[in-house]
Coordinates of C-alpha atoms in Angstrom, one line a residue:
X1 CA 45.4 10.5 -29.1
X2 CA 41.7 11.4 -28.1
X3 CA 40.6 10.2 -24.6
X4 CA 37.5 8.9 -25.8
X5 CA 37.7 6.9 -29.1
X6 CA 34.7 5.3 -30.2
X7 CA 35.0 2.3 -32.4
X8 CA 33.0 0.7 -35.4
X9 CA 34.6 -2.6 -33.6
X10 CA 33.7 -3.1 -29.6
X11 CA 36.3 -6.2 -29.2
X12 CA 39.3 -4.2 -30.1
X13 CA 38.8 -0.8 -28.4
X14 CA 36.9 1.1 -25.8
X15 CA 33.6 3.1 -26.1
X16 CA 33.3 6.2 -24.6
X17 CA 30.5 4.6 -22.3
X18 CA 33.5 2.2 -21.2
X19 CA 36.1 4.7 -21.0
X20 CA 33.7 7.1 -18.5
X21 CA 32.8 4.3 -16.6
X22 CA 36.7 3.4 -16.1
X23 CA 37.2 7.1 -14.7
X24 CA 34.4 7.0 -12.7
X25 CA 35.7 4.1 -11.3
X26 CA 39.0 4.9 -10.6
X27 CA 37.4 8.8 -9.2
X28 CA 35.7 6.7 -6.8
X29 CA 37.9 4.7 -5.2
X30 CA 39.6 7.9 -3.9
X31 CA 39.0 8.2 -0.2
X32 CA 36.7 5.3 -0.5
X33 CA 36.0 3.2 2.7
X34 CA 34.7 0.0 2.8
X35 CA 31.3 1.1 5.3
X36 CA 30.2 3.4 2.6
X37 CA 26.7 2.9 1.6
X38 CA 26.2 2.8 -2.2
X39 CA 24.8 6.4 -1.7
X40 CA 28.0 8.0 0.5
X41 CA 29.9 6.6 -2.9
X42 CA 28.2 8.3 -5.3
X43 CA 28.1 11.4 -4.0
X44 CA 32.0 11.2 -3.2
X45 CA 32.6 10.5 -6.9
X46 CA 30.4 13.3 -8.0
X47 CA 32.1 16.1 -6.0
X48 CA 35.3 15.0 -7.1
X49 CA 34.4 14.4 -10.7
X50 CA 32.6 18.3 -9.9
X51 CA 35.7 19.9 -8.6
X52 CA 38.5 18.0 -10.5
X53 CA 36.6 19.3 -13.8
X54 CA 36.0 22.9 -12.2
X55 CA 39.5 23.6 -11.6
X56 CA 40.4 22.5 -14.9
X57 CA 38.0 24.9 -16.1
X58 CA 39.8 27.3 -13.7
X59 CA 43.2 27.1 -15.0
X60 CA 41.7 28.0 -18.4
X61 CA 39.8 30.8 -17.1
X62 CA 43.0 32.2 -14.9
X63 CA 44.9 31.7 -18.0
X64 CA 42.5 33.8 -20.3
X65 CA 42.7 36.5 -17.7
X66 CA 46.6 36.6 -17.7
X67 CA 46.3 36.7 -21.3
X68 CA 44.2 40.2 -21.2
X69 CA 46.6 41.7 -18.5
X70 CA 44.4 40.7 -15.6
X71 CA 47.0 39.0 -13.2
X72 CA 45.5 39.2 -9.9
X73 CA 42.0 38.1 -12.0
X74 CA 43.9 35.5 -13.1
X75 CA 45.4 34.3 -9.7
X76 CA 42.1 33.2 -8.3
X77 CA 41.2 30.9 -10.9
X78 CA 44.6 29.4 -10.3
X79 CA 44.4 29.3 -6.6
X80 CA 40.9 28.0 -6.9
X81 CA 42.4 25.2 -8.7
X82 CA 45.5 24.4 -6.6
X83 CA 43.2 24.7 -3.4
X84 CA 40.7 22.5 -4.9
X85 CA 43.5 19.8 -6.0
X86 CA 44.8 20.0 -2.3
X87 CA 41.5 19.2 -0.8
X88 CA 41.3 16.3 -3.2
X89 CA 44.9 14.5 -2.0
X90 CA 43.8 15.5 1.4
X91 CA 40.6 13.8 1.3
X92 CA 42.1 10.6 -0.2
X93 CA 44.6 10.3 2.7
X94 CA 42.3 11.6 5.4
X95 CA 38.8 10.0 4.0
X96 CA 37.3 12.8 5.5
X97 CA 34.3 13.8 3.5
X98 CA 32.8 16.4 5.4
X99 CA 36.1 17.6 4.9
X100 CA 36.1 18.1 1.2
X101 CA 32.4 18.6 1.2
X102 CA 33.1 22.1 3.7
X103 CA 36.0 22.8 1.7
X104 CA 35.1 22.5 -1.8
X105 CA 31.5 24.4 -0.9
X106 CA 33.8 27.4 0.7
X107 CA 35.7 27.4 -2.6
X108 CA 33.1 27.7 -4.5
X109 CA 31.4 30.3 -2.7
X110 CA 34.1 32.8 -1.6
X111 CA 36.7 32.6 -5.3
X112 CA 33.8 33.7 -7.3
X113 CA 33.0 36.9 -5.2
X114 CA 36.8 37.7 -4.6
X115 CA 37.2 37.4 -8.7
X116 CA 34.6 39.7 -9.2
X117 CA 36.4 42.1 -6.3
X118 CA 39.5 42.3 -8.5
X119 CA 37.4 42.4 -11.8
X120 CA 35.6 46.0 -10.6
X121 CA 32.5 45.3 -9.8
X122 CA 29.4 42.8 -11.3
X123 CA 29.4 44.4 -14.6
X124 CA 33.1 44.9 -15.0
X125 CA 33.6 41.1 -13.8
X126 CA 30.7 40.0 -16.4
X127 CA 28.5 38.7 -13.2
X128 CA 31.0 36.3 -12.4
X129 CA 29.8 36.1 -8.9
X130 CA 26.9 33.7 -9.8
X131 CA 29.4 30.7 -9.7
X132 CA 29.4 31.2 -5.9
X133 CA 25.4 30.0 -6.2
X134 CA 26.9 26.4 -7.4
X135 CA 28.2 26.3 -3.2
X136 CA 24.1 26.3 -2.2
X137 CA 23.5 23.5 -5.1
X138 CA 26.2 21.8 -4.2
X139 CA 25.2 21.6 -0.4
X140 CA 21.8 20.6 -1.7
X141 CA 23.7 17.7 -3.5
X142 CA 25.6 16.6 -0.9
X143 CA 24.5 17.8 2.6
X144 CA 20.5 18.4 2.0
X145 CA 18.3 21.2 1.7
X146 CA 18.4 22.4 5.7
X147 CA 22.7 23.1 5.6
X148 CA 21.8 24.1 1.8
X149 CA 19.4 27.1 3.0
X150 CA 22.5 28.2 5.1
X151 CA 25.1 28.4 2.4
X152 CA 22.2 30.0 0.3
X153 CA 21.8 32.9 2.8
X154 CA 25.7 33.3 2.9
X155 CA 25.5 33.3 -1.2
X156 CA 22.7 35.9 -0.8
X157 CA 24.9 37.6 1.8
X158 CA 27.6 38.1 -0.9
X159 CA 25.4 39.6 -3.5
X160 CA 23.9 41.8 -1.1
X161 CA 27.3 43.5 -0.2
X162 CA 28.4 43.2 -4.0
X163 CA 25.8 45.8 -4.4
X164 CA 27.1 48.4 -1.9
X165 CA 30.8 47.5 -2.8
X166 CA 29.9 48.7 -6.7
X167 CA 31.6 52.1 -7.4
X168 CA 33.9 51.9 -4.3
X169 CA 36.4 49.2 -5.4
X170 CA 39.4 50.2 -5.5
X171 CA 40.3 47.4 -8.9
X172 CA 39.3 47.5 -12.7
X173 CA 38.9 45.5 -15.5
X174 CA 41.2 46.0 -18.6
X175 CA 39.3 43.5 -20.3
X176 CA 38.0 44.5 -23.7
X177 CA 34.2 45.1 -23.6
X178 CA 34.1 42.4 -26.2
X179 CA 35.7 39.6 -23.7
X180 CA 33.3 41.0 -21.2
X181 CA 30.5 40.6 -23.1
X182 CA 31.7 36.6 -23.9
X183 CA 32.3 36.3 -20.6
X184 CA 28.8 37.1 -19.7
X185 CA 27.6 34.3 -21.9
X186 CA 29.8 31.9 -20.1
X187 CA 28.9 32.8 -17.1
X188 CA 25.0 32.7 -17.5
X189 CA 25.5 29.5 -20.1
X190 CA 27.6 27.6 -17.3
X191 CA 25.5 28.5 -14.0
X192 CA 22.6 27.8 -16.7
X193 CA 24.3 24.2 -17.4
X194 CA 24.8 23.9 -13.7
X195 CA 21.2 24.6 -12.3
X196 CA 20.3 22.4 -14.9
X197 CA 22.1 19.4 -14.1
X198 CA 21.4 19.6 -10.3
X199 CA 17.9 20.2 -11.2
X200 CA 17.8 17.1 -13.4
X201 CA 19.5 15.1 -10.2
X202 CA 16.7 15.6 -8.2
X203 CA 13.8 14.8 -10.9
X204 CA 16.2 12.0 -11.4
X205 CA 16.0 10.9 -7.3
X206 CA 12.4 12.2 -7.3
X207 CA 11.9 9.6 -10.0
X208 CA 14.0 6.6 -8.3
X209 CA 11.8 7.7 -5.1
X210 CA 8.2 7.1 -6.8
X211 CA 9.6 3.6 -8.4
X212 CA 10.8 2.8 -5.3
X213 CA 7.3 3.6 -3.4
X214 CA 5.7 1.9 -6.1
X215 CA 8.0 -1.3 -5.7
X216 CA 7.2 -0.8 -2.5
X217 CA 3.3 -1.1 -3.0
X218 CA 3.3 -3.8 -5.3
X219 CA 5.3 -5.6 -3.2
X220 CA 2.5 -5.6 -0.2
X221 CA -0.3 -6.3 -2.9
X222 CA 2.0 -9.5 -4.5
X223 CA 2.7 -10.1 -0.9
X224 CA -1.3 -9.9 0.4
X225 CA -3.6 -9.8 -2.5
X226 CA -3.7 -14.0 -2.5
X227 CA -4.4 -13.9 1.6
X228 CA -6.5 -10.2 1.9
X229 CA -9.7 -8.6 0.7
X230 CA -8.3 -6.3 -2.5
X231 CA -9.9 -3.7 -0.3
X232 CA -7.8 -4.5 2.6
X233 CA -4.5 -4.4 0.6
X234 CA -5.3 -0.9 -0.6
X235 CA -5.9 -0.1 3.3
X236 CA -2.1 -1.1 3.5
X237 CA -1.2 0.8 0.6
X238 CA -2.6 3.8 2.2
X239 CA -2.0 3.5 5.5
X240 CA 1.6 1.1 5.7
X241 CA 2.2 1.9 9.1
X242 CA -0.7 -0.6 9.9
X243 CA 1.6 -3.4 8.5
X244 CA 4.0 -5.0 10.8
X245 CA 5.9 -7.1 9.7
X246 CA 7.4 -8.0 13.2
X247 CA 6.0 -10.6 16.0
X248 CA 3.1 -9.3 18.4
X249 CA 0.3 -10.4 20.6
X250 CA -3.2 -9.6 19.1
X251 CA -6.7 -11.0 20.1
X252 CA -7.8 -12.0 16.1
X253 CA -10.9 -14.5 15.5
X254 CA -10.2 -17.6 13.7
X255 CA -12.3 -20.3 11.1
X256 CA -11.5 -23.4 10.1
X257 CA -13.2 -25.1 7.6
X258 CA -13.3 -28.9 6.2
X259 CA -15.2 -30.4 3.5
X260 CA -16.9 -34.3 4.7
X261 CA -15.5 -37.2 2.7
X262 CA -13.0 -34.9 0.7
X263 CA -10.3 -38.0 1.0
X264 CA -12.6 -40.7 -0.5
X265 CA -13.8 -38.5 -3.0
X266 CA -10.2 -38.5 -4.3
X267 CA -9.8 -41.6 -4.3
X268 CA -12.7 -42.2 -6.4
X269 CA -12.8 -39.4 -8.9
X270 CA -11.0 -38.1 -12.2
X271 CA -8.6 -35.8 -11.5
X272 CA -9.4 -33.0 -13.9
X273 CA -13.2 -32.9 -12.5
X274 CA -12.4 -33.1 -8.9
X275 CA -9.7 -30.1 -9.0
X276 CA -12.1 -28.4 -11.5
X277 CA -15.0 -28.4 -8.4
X278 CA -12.7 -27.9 -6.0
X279 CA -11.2 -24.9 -7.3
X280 CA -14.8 -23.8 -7.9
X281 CA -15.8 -24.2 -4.2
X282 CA -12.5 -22.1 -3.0
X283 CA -13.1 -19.3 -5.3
X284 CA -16.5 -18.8 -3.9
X285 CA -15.9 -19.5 0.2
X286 CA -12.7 -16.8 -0.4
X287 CA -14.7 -14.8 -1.9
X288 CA -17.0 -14.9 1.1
X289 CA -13.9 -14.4 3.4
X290 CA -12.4 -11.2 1.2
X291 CA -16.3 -9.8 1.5
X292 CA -16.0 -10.2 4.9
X293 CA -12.2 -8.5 5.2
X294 CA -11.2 -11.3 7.0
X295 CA -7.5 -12.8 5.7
X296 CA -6.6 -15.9 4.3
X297 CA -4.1 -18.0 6.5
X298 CA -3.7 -21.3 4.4
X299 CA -5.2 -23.6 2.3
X300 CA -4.6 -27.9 3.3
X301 CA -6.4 -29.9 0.6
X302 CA -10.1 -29.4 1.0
X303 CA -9.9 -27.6 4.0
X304 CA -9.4 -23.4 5.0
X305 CA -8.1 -21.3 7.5
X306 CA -9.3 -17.9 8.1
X307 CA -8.3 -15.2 10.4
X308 CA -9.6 -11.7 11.3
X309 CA -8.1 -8.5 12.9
X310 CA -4.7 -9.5 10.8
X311 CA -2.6 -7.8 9.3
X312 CA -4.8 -4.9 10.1
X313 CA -6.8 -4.8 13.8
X314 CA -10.5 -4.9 13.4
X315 CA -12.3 -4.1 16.5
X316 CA -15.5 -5.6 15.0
X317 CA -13.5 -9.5 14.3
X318 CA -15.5 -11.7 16.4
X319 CA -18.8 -10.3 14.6
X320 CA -17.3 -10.4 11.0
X321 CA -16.2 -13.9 11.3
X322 CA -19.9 -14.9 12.6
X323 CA -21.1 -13.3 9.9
X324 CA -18.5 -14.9 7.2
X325 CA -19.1 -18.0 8.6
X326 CA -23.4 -18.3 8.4
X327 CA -22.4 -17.1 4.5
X328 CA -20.0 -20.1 3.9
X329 CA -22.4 -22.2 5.5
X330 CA -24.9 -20.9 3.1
X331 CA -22.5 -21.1 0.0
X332 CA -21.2 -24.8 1.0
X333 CA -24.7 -26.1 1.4
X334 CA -26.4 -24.4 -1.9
X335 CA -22.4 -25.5 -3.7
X336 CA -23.0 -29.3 -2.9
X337 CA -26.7 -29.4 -3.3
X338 CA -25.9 -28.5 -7.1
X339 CA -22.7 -30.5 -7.6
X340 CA -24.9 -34.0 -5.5
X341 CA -27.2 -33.1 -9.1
X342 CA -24.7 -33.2 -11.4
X343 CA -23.0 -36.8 -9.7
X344 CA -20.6 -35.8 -7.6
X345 CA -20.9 -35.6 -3.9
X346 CA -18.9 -33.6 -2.1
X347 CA -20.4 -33.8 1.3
X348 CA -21.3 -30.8 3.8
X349 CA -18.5 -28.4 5.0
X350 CA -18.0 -28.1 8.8
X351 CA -16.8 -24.8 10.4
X352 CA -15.3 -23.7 13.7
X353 CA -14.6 -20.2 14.9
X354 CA -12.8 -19.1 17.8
X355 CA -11.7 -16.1 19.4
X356 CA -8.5 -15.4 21.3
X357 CA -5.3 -14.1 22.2
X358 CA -2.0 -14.8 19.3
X359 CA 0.7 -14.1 18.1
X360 CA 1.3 -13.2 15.0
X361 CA 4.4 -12.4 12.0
X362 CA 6.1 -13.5 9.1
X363 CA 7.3 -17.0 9.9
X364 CA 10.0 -18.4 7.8
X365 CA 13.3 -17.8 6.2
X366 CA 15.0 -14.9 3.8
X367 CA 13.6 -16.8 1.0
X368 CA 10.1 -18.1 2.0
X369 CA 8.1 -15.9 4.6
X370 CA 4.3 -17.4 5.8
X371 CA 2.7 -14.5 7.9
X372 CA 0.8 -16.3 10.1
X373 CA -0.7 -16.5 13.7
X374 CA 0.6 -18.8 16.5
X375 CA -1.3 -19.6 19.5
X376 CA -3.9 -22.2 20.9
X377 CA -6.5 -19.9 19.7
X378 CA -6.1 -21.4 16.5
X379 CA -5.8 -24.9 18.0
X380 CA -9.8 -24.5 19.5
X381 CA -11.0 -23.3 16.2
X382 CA -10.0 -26.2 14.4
X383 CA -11.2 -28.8 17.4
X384 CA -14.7 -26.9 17.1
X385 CA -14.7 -27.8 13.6
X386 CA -13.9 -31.2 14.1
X387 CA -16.4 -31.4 16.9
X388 CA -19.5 -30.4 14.9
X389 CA -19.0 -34.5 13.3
X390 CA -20.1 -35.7 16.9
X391 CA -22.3 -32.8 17.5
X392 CA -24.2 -33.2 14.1
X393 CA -24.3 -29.4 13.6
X394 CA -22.2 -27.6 10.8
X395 CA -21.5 -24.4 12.5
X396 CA -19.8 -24.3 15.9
X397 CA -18.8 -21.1 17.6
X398 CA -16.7 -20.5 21.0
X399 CA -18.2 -18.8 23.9
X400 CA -14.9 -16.0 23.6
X401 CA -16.7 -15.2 20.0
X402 CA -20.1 -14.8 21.1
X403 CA -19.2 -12.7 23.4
X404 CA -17.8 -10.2 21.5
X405 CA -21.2 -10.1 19.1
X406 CA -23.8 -7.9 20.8
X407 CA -26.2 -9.5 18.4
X408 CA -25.2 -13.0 18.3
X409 CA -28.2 -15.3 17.4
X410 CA -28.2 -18.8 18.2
X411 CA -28.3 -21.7 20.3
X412 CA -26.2 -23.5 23.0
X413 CA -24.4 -26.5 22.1
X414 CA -22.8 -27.4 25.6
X415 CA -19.4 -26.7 27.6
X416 CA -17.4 -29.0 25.5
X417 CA -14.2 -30.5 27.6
X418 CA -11.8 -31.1 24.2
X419 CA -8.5 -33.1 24.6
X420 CA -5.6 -31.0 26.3
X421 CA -7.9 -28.7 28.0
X422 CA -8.7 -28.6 31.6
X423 CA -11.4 -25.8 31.3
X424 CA -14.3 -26.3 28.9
X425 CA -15.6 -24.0 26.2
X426 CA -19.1 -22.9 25.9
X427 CA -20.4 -23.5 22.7
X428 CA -22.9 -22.1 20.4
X429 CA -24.8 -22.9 16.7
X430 CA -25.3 -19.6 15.1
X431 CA -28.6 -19.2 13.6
X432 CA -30.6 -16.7 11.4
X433 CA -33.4 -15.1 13.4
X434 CA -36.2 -16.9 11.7
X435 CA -34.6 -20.3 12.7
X436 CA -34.4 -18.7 16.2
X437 CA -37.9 -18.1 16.7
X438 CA -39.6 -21.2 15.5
X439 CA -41.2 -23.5 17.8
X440 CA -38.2 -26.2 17.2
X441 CA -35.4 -24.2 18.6
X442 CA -37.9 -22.4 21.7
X443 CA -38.4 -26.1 22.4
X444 CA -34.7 -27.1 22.2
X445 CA -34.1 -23.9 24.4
X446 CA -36.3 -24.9 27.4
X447 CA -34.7 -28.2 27.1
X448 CA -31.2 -27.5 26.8
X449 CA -32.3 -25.2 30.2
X450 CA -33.8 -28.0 32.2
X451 CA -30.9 -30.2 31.2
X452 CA -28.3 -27.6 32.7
X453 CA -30.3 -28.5 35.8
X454 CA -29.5 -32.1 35.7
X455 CA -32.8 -32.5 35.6
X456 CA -34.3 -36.1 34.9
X457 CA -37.2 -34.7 32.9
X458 CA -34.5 -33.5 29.9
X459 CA -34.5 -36.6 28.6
X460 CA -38.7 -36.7 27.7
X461 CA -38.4 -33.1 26.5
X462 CA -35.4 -34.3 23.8
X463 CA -37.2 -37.1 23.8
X464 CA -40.4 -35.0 22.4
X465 CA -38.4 -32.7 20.3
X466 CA -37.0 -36.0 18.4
X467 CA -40.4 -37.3 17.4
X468 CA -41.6 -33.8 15.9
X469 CA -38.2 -32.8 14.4
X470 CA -36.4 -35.6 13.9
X471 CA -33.7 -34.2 11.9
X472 CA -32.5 -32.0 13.9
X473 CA -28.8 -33.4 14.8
X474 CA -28.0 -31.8 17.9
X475 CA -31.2 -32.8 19.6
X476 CA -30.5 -36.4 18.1
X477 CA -27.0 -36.1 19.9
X478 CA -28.1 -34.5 23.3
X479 CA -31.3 -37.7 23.7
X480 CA -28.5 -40.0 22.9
X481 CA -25.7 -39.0 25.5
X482 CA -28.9 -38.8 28.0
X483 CA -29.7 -42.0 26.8
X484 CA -26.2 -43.2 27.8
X485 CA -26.6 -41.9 31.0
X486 CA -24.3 -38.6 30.7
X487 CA -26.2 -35.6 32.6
X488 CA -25.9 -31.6 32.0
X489 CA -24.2 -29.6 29.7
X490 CA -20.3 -30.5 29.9
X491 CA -19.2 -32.6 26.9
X492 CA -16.3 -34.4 27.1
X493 CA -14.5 -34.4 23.4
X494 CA -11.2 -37.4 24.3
X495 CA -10.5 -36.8 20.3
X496 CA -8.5 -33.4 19.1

């Protein structure tokens, strides 16, 4: 019966796709260890599939050559066989693959030359001598191309002295010149076959290589591209050794945002209209942030998290995020001016950016990974947010972050002493350059300067200030802690 029966019925007998798989089963659980990688396996089965169906091959060969007269022809083939068969049992007692590996390449390189020895000569022997080139492929296969440029030069080696052996061998063929000439077919078809296969194992692994690079890409983009800039994910693509993946300290800047009211509003509003603006308001801050390269930490109901300098370091954070944040201001403001027209208000967005030391990493389990930053860094940036409801200002930004912005424009807020923190943080309200040189904030200025003073006279220059711009928040806020008898700069913030 034929090993390989294919059948108009599946349930009652075997494929030949079943029946291969079932030998390549059972060739690979000789010498088979239970460390192997998946890879070690594979190639295991493959040389032994390789040299079990080469000294088949061989017996047939030594066989055709005993039936032209050609005994000691013949006797190679046949040794190559019984050789390779020991290797085989030795391996799967031993497991010793570099065993076989050495053994089977050795075979493979010195039989072929010796059968060409006792054939006469490379024409005599119908170039038999280019099996020994399968030892080289095979050491590409299985070892890799530095120990296969050694078995290559041995291989070349061989050839080399086939050349000056021709003439001067003391052995001939008796092989008819048509059996030669067949011969010569085989042997080009087969090392043809050969070449070809190993050839097509590497385009194969070539292949697997690319879909594995590009799994590997879109991986980091599904991975990023909801958190980072698109051109920041490409950054990562290019350059991966930028992406770590690990736990480490960075200085990164950080903004928190919050939209005023958001909780009442949902109280009070349909659903499908509210989500509708809010998703409306995201898309355009985030926006903001990704124009800005800065990275998206997380997203709590109304309100954002932003860092910079993560997952790739930016030397320029502090200034980015300065700059991302004056835009979201912008965007928030012009955003609720239009929706406050069309009936819904949403309230103005308050924003606090901070700079400091973190760390940062994938946080999480196997199966849910948040790469995120953790350090009180974070825990300022959202408490300036919060702080710009006393402060009446929209914008507040830590000392660390202005100083890290050569051209930071804006104005002093105060040293504000925030719950938890025995030191107090210098704080600033970015503004644009034309808001920086009018007369209300060069008045605020010489206030804010006498005030550091503890200077009585603070109070009628607020005072002043508040009857010519009286809405202007934070001079509201500094004429009413002077009011309440508070002095200088330091503001104490008991709320987080």
């Amino acid at each position: 019966m034929s090993l390989f029966l294919v059948s108009s019925r599946a349930d009652n007998h075997p494929t030949l796709l079943i029946v291969l798989n079932s030998l390549f089963n059972r060739i690979g659980q000789i010498g088979s260890d239970a460390n192997d990688s998946q890879e070690v396996r594979l190639q295991k089965t493959l040389l032994i599939a390789f040299a079990g169906t080469m000294a088949i091959l061989a017996i047939l060969w030594g066989a055709i050559y005993f039936y032209f007269d050609e005994p000691l022809a013949g006797s190679i083939p046949l040794l190559y066989a019984l050789t390779s068969l020991v290797s085989i049992s030795i391996f799967a007692k031993t497991k010793s693959f570099s065993f076989l590996r050495i053994s089977q390449l050795t075979f493979s390189l010195v039989l072929p030359f010796l059968l060409m020895i006792a054939l006469g000569g490379y024409a005599a022997s119908s170039a038999v001598v280019m099996w020994s080139l399968t030892s080289p492929l095979g050491a590409l296969v299985f070892k890799g191309r530095k120990e296969a440029v050694r078995w290559f030069v041995v291989y070349l080696f061989l050839l080399v002295s086939g050349v000056f052996l021709e003439g001067n061998i003391p052995f001939s063929s008796a092989l008819p010149n048509q059996v030669v000439l067949v011969f010569f077919a085989m042997n080009i078809a087969g090392m043809s076959l050969t070449t070809f296969i190993v050839l097509r194992y590497f385009v194969g692994e070539k292949n697997l290589a690319l879909t594995l690079l590009e799994s590997k890409n879109q991986w980091i983009k599904d991975a990023f591209s909801a958190y980072v800039s698109p051109n920041l994910v490409d950054h990562l693509i290019s350059n991966p050794e930028d992406l770590k993946l690990g736990g480490e300290r960075r200085e990164c800047t950080f903004i928190f945002t919050d939209l005023v009211g958001f909780t009442t509003l949902v109280e009070q509003s349909d659903p499908s209209t509210l989500v509708a603006y809010l998703n409306e308001y995201f898309e355009g801050m985030i926006a903001i942030v990704f124009k800005h390269e800065g990275t998206v930490s997380k997203i709590v109901g109304d309100a954002l998290a932003v860092m910079f300098s993560a997952p790739v370091v930016q030397k320029d954070h502090a200034t980015r995020a300065v700059a991302c944040a004056l835009e979201m201001d912008q965007y928030a403001q012009a955003f609720a001016q239009e929706k406050k027209q069309q009936g819904l208000d949403l309230g103005r967005t308050r924003i606090g950016v901070n700079t400091g030391t973190v760390i940062i990493g994938n946080i999480g389990g196997k199966n849910q990974l948040d790469y995120r930053a953790l350090g009180d860094a974070i825990n300022v940036a959202a408490r300036l947010e919060s702080a710009n409801k006393q402060l009446g200002t929209r914008v507040c930004v830590s000392e660390t972050t202005v100083e890290q912005c050569p051209n930071f424009v804006g104005r002093p807020i105060g040293s504000l002493l925030l719950k938890g923190k025995s030191k107090p943080v210098a704080t600033f309200e970015p503004l644009s350059k034309e808001d920086m040189d009018s007369s209300n904030v060069q008045a605020y200025l010489k206030a804010f300067g006498v005030m550091q003073k503890n200077d009585l006279k603070a109070m009628e220059l607020f005072q002043q200030i508040r009857e010519e711009f009286p809405e202007d928040s934070l001079v509201v806020y500094h004429l009413g802690r002077l009011k309440s008898g508070k002095s200088g700069t330091t503001i104490v913030l008991p709320w987080k």
